[in-house]
PDB file of C-alpha atoms in Angstrom:
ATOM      1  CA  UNK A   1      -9.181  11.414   9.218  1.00  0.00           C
ATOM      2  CA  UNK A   2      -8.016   7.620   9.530  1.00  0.00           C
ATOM      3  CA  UNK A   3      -5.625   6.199  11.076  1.00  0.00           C
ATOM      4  CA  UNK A   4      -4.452   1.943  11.364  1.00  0.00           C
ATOM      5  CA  UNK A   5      -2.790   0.686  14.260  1.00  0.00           C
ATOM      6  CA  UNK A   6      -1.100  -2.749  14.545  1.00  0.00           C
ATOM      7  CA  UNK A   7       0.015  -4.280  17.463  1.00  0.00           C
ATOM      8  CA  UNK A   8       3.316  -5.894  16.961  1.00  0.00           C
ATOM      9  CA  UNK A   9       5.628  -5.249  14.864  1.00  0.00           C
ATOM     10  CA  UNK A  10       6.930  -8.816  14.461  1.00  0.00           C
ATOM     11  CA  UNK A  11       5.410 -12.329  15.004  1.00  0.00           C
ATOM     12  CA  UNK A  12       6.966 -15.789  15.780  1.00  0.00           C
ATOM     13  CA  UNK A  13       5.036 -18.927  15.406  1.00  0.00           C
ATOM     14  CA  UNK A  14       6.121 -22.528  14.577  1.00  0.00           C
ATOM     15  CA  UNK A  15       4.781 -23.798  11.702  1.00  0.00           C
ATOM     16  CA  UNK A  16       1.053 -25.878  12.123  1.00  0.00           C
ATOM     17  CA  UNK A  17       0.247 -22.834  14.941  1.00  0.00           C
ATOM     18  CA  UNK A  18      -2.373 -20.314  14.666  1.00  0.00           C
ATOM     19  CA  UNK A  19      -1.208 -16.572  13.005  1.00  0.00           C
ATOM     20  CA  UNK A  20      -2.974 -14.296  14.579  1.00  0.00           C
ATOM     21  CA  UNK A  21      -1.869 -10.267  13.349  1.00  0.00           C
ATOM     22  CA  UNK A  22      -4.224  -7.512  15.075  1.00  0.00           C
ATOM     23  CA  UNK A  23      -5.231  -4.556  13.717  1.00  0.00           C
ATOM     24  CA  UNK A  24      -7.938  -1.784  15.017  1.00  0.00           C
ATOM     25  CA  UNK A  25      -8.536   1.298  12.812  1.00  0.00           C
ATOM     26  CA  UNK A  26      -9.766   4.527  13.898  1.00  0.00           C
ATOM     27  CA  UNK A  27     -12.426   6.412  11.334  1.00  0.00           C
ATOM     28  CA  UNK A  28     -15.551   8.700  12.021  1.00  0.00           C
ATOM     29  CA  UNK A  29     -17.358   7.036   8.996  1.00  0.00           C
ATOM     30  CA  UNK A  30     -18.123   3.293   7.993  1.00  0.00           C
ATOM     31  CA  UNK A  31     -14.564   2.196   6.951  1.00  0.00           C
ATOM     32  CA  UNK A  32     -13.551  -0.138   3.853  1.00  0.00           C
ATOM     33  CA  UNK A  33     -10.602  -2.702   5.366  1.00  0.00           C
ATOM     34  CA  UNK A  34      -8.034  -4.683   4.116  1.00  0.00           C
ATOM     35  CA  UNK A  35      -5.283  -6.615   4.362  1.00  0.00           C
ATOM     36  CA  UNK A  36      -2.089  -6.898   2.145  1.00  0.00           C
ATOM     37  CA  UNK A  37       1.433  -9.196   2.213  1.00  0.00           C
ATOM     38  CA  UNK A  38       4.541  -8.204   1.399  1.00  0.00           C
ATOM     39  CA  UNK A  39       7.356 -10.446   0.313  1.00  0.00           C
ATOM     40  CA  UNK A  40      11.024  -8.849  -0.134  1.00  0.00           C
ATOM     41  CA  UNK A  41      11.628  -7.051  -2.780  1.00  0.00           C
ATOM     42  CA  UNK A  42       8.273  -7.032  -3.644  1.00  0.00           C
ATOM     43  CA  UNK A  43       4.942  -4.933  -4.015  1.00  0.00           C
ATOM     44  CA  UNK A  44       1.606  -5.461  -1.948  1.00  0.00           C
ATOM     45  CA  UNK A  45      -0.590  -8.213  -2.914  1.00  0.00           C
ATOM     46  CA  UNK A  46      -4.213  -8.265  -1.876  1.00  0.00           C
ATOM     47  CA  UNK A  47      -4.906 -10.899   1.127  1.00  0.00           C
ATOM     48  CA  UNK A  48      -8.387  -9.950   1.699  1.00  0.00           C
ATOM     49  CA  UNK A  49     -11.280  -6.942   2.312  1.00  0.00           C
ATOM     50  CA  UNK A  50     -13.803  -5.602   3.761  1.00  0.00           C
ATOM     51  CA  UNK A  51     -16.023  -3.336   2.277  1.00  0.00           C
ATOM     52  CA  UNK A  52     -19.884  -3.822   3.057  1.00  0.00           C
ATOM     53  CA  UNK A  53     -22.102  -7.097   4.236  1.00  0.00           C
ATOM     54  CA  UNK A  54     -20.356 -10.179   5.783  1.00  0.00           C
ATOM     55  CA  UNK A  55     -18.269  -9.220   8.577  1.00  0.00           C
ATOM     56  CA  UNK A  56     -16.209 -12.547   8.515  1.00  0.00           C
ATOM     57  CA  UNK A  57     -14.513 -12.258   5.617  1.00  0.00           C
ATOM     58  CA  UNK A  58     -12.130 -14.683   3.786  1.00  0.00           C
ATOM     59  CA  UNK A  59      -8.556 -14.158   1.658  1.00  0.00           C
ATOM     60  CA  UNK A  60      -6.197 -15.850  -0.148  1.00  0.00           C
ATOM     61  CA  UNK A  61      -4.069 -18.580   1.110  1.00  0.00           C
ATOM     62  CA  UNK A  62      -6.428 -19.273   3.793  1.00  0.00           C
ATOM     63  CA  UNK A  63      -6.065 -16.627   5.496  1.00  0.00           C
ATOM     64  CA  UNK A  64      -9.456 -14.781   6.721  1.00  0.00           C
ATOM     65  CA  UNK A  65     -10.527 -11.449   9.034  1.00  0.00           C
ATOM     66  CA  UNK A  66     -13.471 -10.502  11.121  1.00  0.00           C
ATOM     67  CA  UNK A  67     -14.496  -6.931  11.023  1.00  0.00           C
ATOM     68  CA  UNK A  68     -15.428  -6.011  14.787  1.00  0.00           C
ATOM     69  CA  UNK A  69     -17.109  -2.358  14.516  1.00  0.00           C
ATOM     70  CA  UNK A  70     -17.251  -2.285  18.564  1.00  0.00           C
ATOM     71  CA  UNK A  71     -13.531  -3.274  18.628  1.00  0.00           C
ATOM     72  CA  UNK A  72     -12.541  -1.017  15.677  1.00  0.00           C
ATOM     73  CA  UNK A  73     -10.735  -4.085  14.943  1.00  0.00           C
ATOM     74  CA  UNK A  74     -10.223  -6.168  12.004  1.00  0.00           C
ATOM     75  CA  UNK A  75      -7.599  -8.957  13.221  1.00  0.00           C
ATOM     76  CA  UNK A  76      -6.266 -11.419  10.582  1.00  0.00           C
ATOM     77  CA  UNK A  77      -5.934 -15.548  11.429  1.00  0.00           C
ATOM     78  CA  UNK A  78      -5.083 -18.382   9.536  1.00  0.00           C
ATOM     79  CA  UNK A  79      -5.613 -21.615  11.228  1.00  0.00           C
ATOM     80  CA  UNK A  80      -2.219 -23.174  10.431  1.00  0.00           C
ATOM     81  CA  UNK A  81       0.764 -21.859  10.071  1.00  0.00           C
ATOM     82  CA  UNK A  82       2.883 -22.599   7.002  1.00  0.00           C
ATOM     83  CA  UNK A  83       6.759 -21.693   5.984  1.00  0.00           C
ATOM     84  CA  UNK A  84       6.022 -19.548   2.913  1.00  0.00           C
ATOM     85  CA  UNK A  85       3.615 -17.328   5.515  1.00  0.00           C
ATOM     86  CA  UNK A  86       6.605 -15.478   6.594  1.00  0.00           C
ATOM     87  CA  UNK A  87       6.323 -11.865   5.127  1.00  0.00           C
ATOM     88  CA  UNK A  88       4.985  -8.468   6.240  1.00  0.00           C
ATOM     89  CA  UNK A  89       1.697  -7.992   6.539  1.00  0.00           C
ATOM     90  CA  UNK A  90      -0.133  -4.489   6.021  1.00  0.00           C
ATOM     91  CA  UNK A  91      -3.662  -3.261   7.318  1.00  0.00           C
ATOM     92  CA  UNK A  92      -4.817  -0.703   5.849  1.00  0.00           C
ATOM     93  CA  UNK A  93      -8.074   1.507   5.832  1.00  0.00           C
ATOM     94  CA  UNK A  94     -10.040   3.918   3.215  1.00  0.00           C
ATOM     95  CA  UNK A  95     -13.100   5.438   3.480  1.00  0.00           C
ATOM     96  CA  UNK A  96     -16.447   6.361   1.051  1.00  0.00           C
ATOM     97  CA  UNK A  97     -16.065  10.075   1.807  1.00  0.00           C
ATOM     98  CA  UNK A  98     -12.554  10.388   0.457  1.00  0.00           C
ATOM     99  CA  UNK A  99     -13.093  10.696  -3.061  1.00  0.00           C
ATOM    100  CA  UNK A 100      -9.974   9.655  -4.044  1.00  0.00           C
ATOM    101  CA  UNK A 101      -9.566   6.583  -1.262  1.00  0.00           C
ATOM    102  CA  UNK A 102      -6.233   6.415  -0.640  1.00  0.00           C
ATOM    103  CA  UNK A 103      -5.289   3.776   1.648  1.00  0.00           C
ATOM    104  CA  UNK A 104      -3.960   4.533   4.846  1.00  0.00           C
ATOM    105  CA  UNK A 105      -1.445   1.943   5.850  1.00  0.00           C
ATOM    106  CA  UNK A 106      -0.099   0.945   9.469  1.00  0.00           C
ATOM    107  CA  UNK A 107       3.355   0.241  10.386  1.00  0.00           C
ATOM    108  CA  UNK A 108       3.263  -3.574   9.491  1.00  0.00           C
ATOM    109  CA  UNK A 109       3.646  -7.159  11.310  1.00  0.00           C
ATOM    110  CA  UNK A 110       6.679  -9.244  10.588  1.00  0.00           C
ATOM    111  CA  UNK A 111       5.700 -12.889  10.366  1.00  0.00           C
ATOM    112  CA  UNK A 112       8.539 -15.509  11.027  1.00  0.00           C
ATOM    113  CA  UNK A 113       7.017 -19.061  11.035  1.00  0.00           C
ATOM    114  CA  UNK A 114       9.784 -21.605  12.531  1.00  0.00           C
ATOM    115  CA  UNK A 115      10.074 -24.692  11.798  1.00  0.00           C
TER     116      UNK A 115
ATOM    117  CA  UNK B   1      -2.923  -9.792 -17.982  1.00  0.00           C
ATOM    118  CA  UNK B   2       0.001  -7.950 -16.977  1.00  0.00           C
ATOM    119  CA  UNK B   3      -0.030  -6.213 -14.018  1.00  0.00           C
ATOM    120  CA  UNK B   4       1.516  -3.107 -12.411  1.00  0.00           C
ATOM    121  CA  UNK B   5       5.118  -2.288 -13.631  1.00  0.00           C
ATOM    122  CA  UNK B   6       7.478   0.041 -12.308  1.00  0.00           C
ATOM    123  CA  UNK B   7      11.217   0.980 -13.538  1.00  0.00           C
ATOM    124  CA  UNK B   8      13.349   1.263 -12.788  1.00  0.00           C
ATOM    125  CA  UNK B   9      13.341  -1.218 -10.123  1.00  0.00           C
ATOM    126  CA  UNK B  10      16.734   0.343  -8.301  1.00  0.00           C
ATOM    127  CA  UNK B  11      18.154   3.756  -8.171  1.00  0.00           C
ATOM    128  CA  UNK B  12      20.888   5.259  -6.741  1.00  0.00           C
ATOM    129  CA  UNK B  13      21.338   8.831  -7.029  1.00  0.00           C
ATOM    130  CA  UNK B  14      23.766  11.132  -5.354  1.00  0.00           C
ATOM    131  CA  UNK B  15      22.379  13.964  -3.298  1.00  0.00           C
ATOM    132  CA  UNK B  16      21.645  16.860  -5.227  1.00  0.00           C
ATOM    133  CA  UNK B  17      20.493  14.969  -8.487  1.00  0.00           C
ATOM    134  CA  UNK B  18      17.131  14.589 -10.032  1.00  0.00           C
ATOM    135  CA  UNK B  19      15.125  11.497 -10.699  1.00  0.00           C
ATOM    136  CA  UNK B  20      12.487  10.448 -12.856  1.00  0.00           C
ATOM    137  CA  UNK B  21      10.739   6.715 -11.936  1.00  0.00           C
ATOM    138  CA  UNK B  22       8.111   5.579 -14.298  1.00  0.00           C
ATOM    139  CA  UNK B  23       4.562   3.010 -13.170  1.00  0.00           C
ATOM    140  CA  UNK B  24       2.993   1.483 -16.225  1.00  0.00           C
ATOM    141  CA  UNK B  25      -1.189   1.000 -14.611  1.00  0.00           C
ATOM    142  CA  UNK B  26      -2.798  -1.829 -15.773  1.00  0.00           C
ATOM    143  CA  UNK B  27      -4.299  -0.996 -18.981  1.00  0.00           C
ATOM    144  CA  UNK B  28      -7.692   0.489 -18.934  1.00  0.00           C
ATOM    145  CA  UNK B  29      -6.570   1.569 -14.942  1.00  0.00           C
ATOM    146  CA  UNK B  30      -8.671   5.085 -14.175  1.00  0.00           C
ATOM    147  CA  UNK B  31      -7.337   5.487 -11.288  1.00  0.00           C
ATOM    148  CA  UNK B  32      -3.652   5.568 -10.464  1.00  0.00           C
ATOM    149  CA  UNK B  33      -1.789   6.246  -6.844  1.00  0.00           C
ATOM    150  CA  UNK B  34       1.871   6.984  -5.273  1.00  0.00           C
ATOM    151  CA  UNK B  35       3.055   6.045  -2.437  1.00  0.00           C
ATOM    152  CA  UNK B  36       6.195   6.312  -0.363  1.00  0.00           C
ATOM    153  CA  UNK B  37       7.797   3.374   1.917  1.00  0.00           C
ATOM    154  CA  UNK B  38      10.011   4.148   4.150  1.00  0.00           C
ATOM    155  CA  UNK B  39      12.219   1.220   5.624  1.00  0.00           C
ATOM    156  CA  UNK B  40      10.252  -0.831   8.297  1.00  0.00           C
ATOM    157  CA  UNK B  41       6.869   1.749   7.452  1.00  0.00           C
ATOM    158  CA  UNK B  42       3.812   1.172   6.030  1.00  0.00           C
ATOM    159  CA  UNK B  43       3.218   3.069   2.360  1.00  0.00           C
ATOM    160  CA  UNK B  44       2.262   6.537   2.826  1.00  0.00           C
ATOM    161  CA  UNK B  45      -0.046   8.201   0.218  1.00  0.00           C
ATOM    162  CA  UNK B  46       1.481  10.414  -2.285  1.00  0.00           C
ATOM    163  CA  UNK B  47      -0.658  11.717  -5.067  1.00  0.00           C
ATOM    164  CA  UNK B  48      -3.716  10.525  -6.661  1.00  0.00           C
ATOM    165  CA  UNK B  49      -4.624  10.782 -10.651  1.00  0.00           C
ATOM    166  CA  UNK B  50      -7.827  10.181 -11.839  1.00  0.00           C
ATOM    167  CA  UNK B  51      -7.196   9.410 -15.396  1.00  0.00           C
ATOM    168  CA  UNK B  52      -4.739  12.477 -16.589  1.00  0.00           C
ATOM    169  CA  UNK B  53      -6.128  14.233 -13.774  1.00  0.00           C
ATOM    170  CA  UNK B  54      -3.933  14.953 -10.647  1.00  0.00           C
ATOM    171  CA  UNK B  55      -6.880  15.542  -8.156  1.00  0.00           C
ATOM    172  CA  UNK B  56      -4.805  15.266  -4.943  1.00  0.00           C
ATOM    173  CA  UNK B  57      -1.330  16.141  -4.257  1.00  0.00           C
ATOM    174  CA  UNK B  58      -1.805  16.354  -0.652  1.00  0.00           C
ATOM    175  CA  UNK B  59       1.026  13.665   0.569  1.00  0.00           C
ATOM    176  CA  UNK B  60       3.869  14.701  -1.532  1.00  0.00           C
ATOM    177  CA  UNK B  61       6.192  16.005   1.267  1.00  0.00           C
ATOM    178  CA  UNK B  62       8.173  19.150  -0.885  1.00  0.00           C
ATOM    179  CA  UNK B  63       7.636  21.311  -4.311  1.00  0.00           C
ATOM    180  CA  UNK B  64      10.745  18.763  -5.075  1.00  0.00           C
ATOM    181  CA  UNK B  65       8.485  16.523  -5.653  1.00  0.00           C
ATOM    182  CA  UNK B  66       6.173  16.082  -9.019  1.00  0.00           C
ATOM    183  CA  UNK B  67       3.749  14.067 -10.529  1.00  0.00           C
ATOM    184  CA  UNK B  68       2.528  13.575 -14.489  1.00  0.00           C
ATOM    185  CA  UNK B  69       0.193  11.487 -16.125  1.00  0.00           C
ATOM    186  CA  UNK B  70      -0.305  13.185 -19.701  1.00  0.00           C
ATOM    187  CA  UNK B  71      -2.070  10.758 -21.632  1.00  0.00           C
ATOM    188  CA  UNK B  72      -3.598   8.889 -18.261  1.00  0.00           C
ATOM    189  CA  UNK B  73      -2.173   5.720 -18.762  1.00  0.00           C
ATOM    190  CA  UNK B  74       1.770   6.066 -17.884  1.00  0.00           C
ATOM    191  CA  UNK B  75       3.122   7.985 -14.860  1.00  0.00           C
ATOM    192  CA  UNK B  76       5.965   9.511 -13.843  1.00  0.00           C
ATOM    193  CA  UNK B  77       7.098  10.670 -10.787  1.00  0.00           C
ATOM    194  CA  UNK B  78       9.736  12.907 -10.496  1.00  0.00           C
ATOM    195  CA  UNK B  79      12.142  14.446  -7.166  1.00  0.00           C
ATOM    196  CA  UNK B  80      14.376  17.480  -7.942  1.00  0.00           C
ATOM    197  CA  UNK B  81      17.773  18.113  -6.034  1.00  0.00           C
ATOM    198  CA  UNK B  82      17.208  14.524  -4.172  1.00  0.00           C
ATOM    199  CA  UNK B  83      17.796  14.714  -0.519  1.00  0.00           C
ATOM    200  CA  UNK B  84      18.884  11.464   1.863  1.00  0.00           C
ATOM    201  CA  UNK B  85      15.569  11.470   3.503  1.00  0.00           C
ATOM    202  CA  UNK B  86      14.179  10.847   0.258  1.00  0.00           C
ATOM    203  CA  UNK B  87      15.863   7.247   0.230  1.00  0.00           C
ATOM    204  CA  UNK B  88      12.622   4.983   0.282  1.00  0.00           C
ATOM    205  CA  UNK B  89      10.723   2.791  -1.726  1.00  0.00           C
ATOM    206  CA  UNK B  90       8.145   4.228  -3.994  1.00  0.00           C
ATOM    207  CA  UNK B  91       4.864   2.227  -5.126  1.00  0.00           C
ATOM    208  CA  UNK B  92       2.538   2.634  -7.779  1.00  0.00           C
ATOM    209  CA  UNK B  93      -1.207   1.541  -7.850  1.00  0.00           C
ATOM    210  CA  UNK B  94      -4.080   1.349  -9.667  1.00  0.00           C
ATOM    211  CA  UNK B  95      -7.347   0.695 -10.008  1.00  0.00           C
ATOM    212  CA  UNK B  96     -10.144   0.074 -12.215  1.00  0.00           C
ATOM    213  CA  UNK B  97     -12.355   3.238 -12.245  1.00  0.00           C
ATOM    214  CA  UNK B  98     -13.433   5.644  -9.067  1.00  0.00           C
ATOM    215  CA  UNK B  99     -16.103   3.249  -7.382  1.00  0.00           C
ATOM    216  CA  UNK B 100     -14.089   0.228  -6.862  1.00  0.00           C
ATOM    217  CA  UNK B 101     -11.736  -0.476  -3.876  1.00  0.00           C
ATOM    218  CA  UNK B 102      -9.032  -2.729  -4.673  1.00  0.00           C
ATOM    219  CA  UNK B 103      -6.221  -1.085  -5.618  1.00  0.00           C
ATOM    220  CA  UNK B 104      -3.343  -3.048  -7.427  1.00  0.00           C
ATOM    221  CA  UNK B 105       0.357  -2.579  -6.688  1.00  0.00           C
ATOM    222  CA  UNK B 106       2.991  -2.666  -8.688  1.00  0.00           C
ATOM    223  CA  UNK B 107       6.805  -3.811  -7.329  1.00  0.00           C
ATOM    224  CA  UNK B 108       8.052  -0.090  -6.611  1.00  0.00           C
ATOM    225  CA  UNK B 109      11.379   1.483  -7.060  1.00  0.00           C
ATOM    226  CA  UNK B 110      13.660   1.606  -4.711  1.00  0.00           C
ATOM    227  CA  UNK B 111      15.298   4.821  -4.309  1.00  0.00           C
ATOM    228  CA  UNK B 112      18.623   5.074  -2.513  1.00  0.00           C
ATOM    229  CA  UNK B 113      20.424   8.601  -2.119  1.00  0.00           C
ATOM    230  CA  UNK B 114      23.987   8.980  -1.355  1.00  0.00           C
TER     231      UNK B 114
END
């Protein structure tokens, strides 16, 4: 079994600061790891993943992650914050031994960037 | 190319009432996926068709609840005698074949019971 946790449930940051959204997953085998936004009223969109190789990887928007196996983390930054960043943000988790790799989705980050 | 559709996009039914809510896949999609979001949750798996193929019904939460994909292209998910707790938003995914991992959503359906 999996499981995603994410600390915080929302996030304030002014806008030019440093978004920083953690996650840490918990899975017996070598996880696959990724990150999705959500705008209102809308469905996921793919920020970024992490499936084998690089361990820093890089998304959409600028946005990038750094799978941490000791950590069990896989935190997502973006240097700068800017207005249209405000959304939710979902980690999720799947796995190579579940053959049908359905994601497993934590609770989600609220991002408010203020002006 | 188009991408993931889902109608309708709003429903209100009143308690007791069935539904029906339809995902178009991308075309050529293998794999297709339901999920249910809860207000303030993450998604929570559903069911999982590999092309007309239901091979996992483990996360649908009551025999209300049913899943179809005849021709394995269009799905439909259906609830029987809806119940309040039902009230959610419910996503649709899909993905290319079996090996790959990016799964794409489609705007879901939100489902409000009175």
């Amino acid at each position: 079994a999996q499981s995603v946790t994410q600390l915080g449930s929302h996030v304030s940051v002014s806008e030019g600061a440093l978004v920083l959204l953690r996650c840490n997953y918990s899975s017996s085998v070598p996880p696959y790891l990724f990150w999705y936004v959500q705008y209102p009223n809308q469905g996921l969109q793919l920020l970024l993943k992490y499936t084998t190789g690089a361990t820093l990887v890089k998304g959409i928007n600028g946005f990038e992650a750094e799978f941490k196996k000791s950590e069990t983390s896989f935190h997502l930054t973006k240097p700068s914050a800017h207005m249209s960043d405000a959304a939710e943000y979902f980690c999720a988790v799947t796995t190579m031994d579940t053959g049908r790799r359905a994601l497993t989705f934590g609770s989600g980050t609220r991002l408010q960037v203020q002006p | 190319g188009a991408g993931v559709s889902q109608s309708p996009r709003y429903k209100v039914a009143k308690r007791g009432q069935d539904v029906a809510l339809r995902c178009d896949p991308i075309s050529g999609h293998v794999s297709l996926f339901w999920y249910q979001q809860a207000l303030g949750q993450g998604p929570e798996f559903l069911t999982y068709f590999q092309n007309e193929a239901q091979l996992d019904k483990s996360g649908l939460p009551s025999d209300r609840f049913f899943a179809e994909r005849p021709e394995g292209s269009v799905s439909t998910l259906k609830i029987q005698r809806t119940q309040q707790e039902d009230s959610a938003v419910y996503l649709c995914a899909s993905r290319f074949n079996r090996q790959g991992h990016e799964q794409y959503f489609g705007p879901g359906t939100r489902l409000t019971v009175t």
